[in-house]
XYZ file of C-alpha atoms in Angstrom:
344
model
C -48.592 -3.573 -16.327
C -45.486 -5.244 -15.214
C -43.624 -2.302 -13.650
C -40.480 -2.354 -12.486
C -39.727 -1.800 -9.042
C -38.661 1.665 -7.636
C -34.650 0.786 -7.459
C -31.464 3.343 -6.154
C -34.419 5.847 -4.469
C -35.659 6.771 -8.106
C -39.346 6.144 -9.219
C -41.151 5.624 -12.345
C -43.932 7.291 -13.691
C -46.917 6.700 -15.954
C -48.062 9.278 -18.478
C -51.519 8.135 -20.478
C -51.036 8.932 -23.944
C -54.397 9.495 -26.096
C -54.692 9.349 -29.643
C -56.266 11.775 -31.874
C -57.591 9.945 -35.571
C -53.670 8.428 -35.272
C -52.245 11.573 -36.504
C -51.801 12.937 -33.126
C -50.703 11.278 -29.453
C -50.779 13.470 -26.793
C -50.663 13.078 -22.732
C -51.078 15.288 -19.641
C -48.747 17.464 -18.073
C -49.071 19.732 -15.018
C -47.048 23.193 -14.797
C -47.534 25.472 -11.389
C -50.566 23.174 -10.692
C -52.410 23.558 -14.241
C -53.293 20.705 -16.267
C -52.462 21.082 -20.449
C -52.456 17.906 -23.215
C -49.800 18.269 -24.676
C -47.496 16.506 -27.403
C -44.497 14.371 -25.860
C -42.082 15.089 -28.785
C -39.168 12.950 -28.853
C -37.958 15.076 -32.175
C -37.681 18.325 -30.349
C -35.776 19.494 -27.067
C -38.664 22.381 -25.551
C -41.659 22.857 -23.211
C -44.318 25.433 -24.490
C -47.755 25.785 -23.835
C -50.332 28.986 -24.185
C -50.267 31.772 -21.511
C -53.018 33.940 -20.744
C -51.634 36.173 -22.924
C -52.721 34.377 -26.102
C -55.323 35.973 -27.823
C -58.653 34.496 -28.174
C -59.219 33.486 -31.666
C -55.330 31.538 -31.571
C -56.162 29.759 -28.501
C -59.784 29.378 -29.164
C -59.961 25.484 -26.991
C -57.161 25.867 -25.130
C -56.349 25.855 -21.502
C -54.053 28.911 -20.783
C -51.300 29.382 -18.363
C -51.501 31.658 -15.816
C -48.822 32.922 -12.865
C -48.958 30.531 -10.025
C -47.422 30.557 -6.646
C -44.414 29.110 -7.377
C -43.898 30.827 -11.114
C -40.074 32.721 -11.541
C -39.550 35.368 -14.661
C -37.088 34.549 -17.054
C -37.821 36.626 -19.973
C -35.673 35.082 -22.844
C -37.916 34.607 -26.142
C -39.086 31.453 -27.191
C -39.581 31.240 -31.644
C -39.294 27.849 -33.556
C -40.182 28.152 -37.063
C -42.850 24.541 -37.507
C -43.839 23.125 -40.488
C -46.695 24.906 -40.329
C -45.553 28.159 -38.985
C -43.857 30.443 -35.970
C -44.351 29.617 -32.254
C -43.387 32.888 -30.302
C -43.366 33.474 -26.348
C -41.725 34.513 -23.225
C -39.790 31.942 -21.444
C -40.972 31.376 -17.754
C -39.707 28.997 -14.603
C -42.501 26.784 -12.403
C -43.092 23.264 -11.045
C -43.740 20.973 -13.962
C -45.014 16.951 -12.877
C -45.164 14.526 -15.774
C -46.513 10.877 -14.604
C -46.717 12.421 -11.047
C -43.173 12.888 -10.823
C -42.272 16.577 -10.402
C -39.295 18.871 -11.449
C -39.382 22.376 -9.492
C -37.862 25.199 -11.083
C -38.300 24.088 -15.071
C -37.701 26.376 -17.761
C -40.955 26.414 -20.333
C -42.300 28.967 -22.588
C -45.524 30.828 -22.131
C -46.497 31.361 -25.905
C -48.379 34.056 -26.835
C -48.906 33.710 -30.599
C -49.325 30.574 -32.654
C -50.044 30.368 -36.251
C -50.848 26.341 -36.798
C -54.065 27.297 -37.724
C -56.199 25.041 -39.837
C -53.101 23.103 -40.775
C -52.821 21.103 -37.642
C -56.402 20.232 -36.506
C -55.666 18.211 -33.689
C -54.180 21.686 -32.274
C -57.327 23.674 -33.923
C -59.781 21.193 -32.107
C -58.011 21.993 -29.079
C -56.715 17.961 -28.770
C -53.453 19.326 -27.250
C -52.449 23.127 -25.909
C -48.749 22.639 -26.133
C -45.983 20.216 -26.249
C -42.958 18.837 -24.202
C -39.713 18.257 -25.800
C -38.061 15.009 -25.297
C -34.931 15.037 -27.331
C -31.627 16.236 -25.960
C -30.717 19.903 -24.560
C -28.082 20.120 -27.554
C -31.333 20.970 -29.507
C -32.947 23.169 -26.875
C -33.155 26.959 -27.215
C -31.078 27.954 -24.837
C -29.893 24.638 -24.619
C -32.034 24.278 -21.744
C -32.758 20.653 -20.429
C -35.820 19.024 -20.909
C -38.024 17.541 -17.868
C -36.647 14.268 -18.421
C -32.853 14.876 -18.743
C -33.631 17.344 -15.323
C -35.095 14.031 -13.552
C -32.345 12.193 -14.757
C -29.651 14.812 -13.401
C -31.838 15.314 -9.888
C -31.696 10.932 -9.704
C -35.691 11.059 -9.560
C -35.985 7.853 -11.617
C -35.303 4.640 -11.350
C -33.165 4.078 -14.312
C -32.192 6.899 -16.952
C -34.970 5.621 -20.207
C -38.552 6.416 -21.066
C -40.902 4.242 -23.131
C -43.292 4.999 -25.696
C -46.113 2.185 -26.203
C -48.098 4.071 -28.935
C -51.908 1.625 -29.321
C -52.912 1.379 -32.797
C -56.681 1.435 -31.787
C -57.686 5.100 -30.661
C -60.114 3.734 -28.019
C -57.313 2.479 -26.638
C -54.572 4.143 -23.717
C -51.027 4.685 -24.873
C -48.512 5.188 -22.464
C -45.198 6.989 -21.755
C -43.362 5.616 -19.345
C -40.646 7.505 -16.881
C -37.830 5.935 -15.498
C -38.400 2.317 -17.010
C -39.263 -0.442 -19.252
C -42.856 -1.903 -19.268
C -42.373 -5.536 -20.064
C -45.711 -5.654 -20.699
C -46.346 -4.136 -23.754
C -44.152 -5.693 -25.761
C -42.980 -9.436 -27.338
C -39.969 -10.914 -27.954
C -36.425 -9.383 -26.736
C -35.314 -5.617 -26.895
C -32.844 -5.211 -29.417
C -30.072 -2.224 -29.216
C -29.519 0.259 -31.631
C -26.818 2.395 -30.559
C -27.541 6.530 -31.086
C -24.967 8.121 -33.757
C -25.523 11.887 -32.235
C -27.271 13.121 -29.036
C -29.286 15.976 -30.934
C -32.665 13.940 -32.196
C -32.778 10.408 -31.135
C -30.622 9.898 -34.382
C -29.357 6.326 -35.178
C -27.771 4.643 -38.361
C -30.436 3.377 -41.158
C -27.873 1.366 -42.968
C -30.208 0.356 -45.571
C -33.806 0.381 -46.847
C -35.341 -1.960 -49.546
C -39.132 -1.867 -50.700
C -39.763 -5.603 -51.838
C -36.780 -6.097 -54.130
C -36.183 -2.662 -54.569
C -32.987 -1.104 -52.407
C -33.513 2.661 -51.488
C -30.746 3.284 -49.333
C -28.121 0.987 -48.991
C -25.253 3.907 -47.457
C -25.542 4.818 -43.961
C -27.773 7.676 -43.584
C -29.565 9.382 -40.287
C -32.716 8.270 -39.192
C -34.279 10.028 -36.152
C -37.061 8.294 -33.635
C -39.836 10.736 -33.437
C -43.058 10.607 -31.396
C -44.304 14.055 -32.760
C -44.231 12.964 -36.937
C -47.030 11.059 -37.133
C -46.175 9.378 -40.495
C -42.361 8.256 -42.006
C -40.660 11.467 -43.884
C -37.358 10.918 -45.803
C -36.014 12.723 -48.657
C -38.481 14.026 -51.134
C -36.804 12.112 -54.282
C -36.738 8.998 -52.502
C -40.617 8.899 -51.063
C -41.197 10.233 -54.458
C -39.869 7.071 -56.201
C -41.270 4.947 -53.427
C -44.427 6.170 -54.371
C -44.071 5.570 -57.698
C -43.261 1.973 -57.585
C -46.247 1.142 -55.664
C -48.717 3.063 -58.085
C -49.616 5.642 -55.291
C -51.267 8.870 -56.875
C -50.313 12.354 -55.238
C -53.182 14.338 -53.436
C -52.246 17.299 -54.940
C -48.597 17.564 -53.257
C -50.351 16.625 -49.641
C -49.336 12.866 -49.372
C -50.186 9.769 -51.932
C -53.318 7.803 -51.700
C -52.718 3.919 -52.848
C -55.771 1.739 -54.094
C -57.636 -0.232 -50.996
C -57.679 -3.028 -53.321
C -54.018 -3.769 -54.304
C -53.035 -3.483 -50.526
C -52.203 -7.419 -50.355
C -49.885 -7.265 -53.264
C -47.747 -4.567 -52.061
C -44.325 -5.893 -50.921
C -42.970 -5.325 -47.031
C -40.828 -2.146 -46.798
C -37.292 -3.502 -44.877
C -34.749 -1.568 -42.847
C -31.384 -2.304 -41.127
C -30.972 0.480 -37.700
C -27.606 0.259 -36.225
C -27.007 -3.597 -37.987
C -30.887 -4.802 -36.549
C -33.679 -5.181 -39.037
C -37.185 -4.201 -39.091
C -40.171 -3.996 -41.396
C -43.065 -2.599 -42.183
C -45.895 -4.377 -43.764
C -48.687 -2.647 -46.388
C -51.328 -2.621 -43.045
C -48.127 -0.402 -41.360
C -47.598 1.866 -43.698
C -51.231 1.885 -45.407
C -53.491 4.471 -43.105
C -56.830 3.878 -43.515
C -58.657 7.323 -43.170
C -62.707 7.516 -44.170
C -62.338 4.446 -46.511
C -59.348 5.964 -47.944
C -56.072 4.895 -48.166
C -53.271 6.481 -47.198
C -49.159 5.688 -48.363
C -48.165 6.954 -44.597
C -45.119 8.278 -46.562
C -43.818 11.999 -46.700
C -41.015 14.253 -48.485
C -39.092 16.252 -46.573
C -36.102 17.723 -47.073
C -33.495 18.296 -44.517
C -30.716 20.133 -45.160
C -26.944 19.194 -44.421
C -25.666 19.248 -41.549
C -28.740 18.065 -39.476
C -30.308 16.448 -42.317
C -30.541 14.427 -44.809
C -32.531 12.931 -42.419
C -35.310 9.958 -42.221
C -37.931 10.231 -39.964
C -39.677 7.445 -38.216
C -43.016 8.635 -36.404
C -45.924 7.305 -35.024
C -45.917 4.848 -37.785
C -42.846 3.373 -36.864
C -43.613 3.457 -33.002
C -46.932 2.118 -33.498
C -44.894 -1.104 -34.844
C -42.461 -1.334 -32.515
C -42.158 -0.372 -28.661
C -38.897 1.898 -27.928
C -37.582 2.391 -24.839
C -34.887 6.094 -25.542
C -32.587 4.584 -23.331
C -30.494 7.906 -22.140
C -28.243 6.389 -19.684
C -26.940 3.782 -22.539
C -26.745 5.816 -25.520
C -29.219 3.867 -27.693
C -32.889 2.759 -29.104
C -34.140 -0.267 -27.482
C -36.858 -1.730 -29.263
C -39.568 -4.748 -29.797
C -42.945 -5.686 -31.517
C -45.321 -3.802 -29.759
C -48.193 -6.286 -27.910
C -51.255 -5.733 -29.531
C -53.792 -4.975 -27.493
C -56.331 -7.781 -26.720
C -59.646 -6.871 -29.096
C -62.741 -7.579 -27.852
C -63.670 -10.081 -30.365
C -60.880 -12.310 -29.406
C -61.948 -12.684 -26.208
């Protein structure tokens, strides 16, 4: 791809993201010399992955971390509270390399018990051990810094931004990129969206219309997250949105709409930081098994953090953002689609 050049002694570096039935993205990640998938999480501020310690039947698939040469103790316990249940471990220090650029010395937590189960398959299927926290340290246990903002601090990169290119065909390659902007996977110019709190990658939705329909049309908080794979908001609100399109509710697990009617439903528009984007039915319609899915869901934040929107994979499938740290804001185009085969 068109890489920038190394500039001011920094580097960039090139993470292959993989995608699991689009519900899960996950890339590489090497800590005292072991290799884990794991889940580069732009909505959360840690590093965890399994340690030898976790029993059999939890970490059935999953590569396990064990002491290495250039492992430190630190012995503060790691417990976040997920959707789905408690993550619970030891926090350790060792050499951690993300697209081959290391950090020596990071802080990451062995965990020793985790209770996804069932609910998150990609985990179950052993698609990815762990995950690595890309939002800011002011969300960090500990507030410890994550990977990235320690790169930034040490000056390993060429400029202070990462870039998600999420592909929207699973046979395809994703990729995360360190340190830079790949100008080839997207079209048209970046535009800015500046960041209203350095906790999530939080920036202003000023409003939100569905066809002729306004949602929001008050500033609220909208958060850029690679580890969501659909678009949350407020229950009430994805509840009325699913309404008006004549979605039907799979039992309170997300809203299937009719394959049929998909070319009558209206484009869903929203206004970041004064710059608008949208998202057409083929966006926000997932097709899963001949089903299809409103890649809508409730959830319900509450105050201070929250109310809080929450653009995932969806979103980022749509558009390419570059989390520009060293400017304080989104940058973000149309995606390039990849070339298919049958256009060739």
């Amino acid at each position: 791809g068109g890489l920038p050049a190394a500039g001011k002694g920094g580097s960039t570096g090139e993470v292959p993201i993989s995608d699991y039935q689009n519900a899960q993205f996950y890339g590489p990640v090497t800590i005292g010399g072991q290799e884990f998938n794991v889940i580069y999480d732009t909505g959360s501020s840690n590093v965890w992955v399994p340690s030898k310690k976790c029993g059999f039947l939890t970490c059935w698939f999953h590569k396990r971390y064990r002491q290495s040469d250039t492992y430190e103790e630190d012995g503060r316990i790691y417990k976040v509270m997920y959707g789905s249940g408690p993550v619970e471990g030891v926090f350790a220090k060792d050499t951690l390399s993300m697209g081959g650029i290391e950090v020596a010395g990071q802080l990451f937590a062995q965990v020793t018990s985790v209770s996804f189960g069932p609910l998150n398959l990609a985990f179950a299927m052993g698609k990815f051990d762990g995950l690595v926290g890309l939002g800011f340290k002011s969300i960090s246990l500990y507030n410890i810094p994550t990977p990235f903002e320690a790169m930034v601090e040490k000056k390993l990169l060429a400029e202070p931004v990462f870039s998600f290119y999420l592909q929207d065909d699973a046979s395809e390659q994703g990729e995360l990129l360190l340190g830079g902007i790949d100008k080839s996977r997207y079209t048209g110019s970046l535009v800015d969206v500046p960041l209203i709190s350095e906790t999530y990658w939080a920036v202003s939705l000023d409003t939100m219309a569905f066809g002729n329909t306004s949602l929001v049309n008050a500033s609220e908080t909208a958060i850029v997250d690679s580890g969501t794979s659909l678009i949350a908001g407020p229950s009430e609100k994805v509840n009325d949105l699913a309404h008006q399109i004549g979605a039907t509710s799979l039992m309170g697990r997300g809203w299937m709409v009719d394959c049929s009617k998909l070319d009558s439903l209206p484009t869903l528009r929203m206004v970041l930081g004064g710059q608008g984007f949208s998202l057409d039915p083929v966006d926000y319609v997932l097709q899963v098994s001949g089903q299809c899915l409103f890649a809508f869901t409730g959830i319900d934040v509450p105050p201070p953090r929250g109310p809080l929107w929450i653009l995932g994979d969806v979103f980022m499938r749509k558009y390419y953002c570059a989390f520009d740290y060293g400017g304080k804001r989104m940058r973000m185009a149309l995606a390039s689609k990849a070339p298919s085969a049958k256009s060739a």
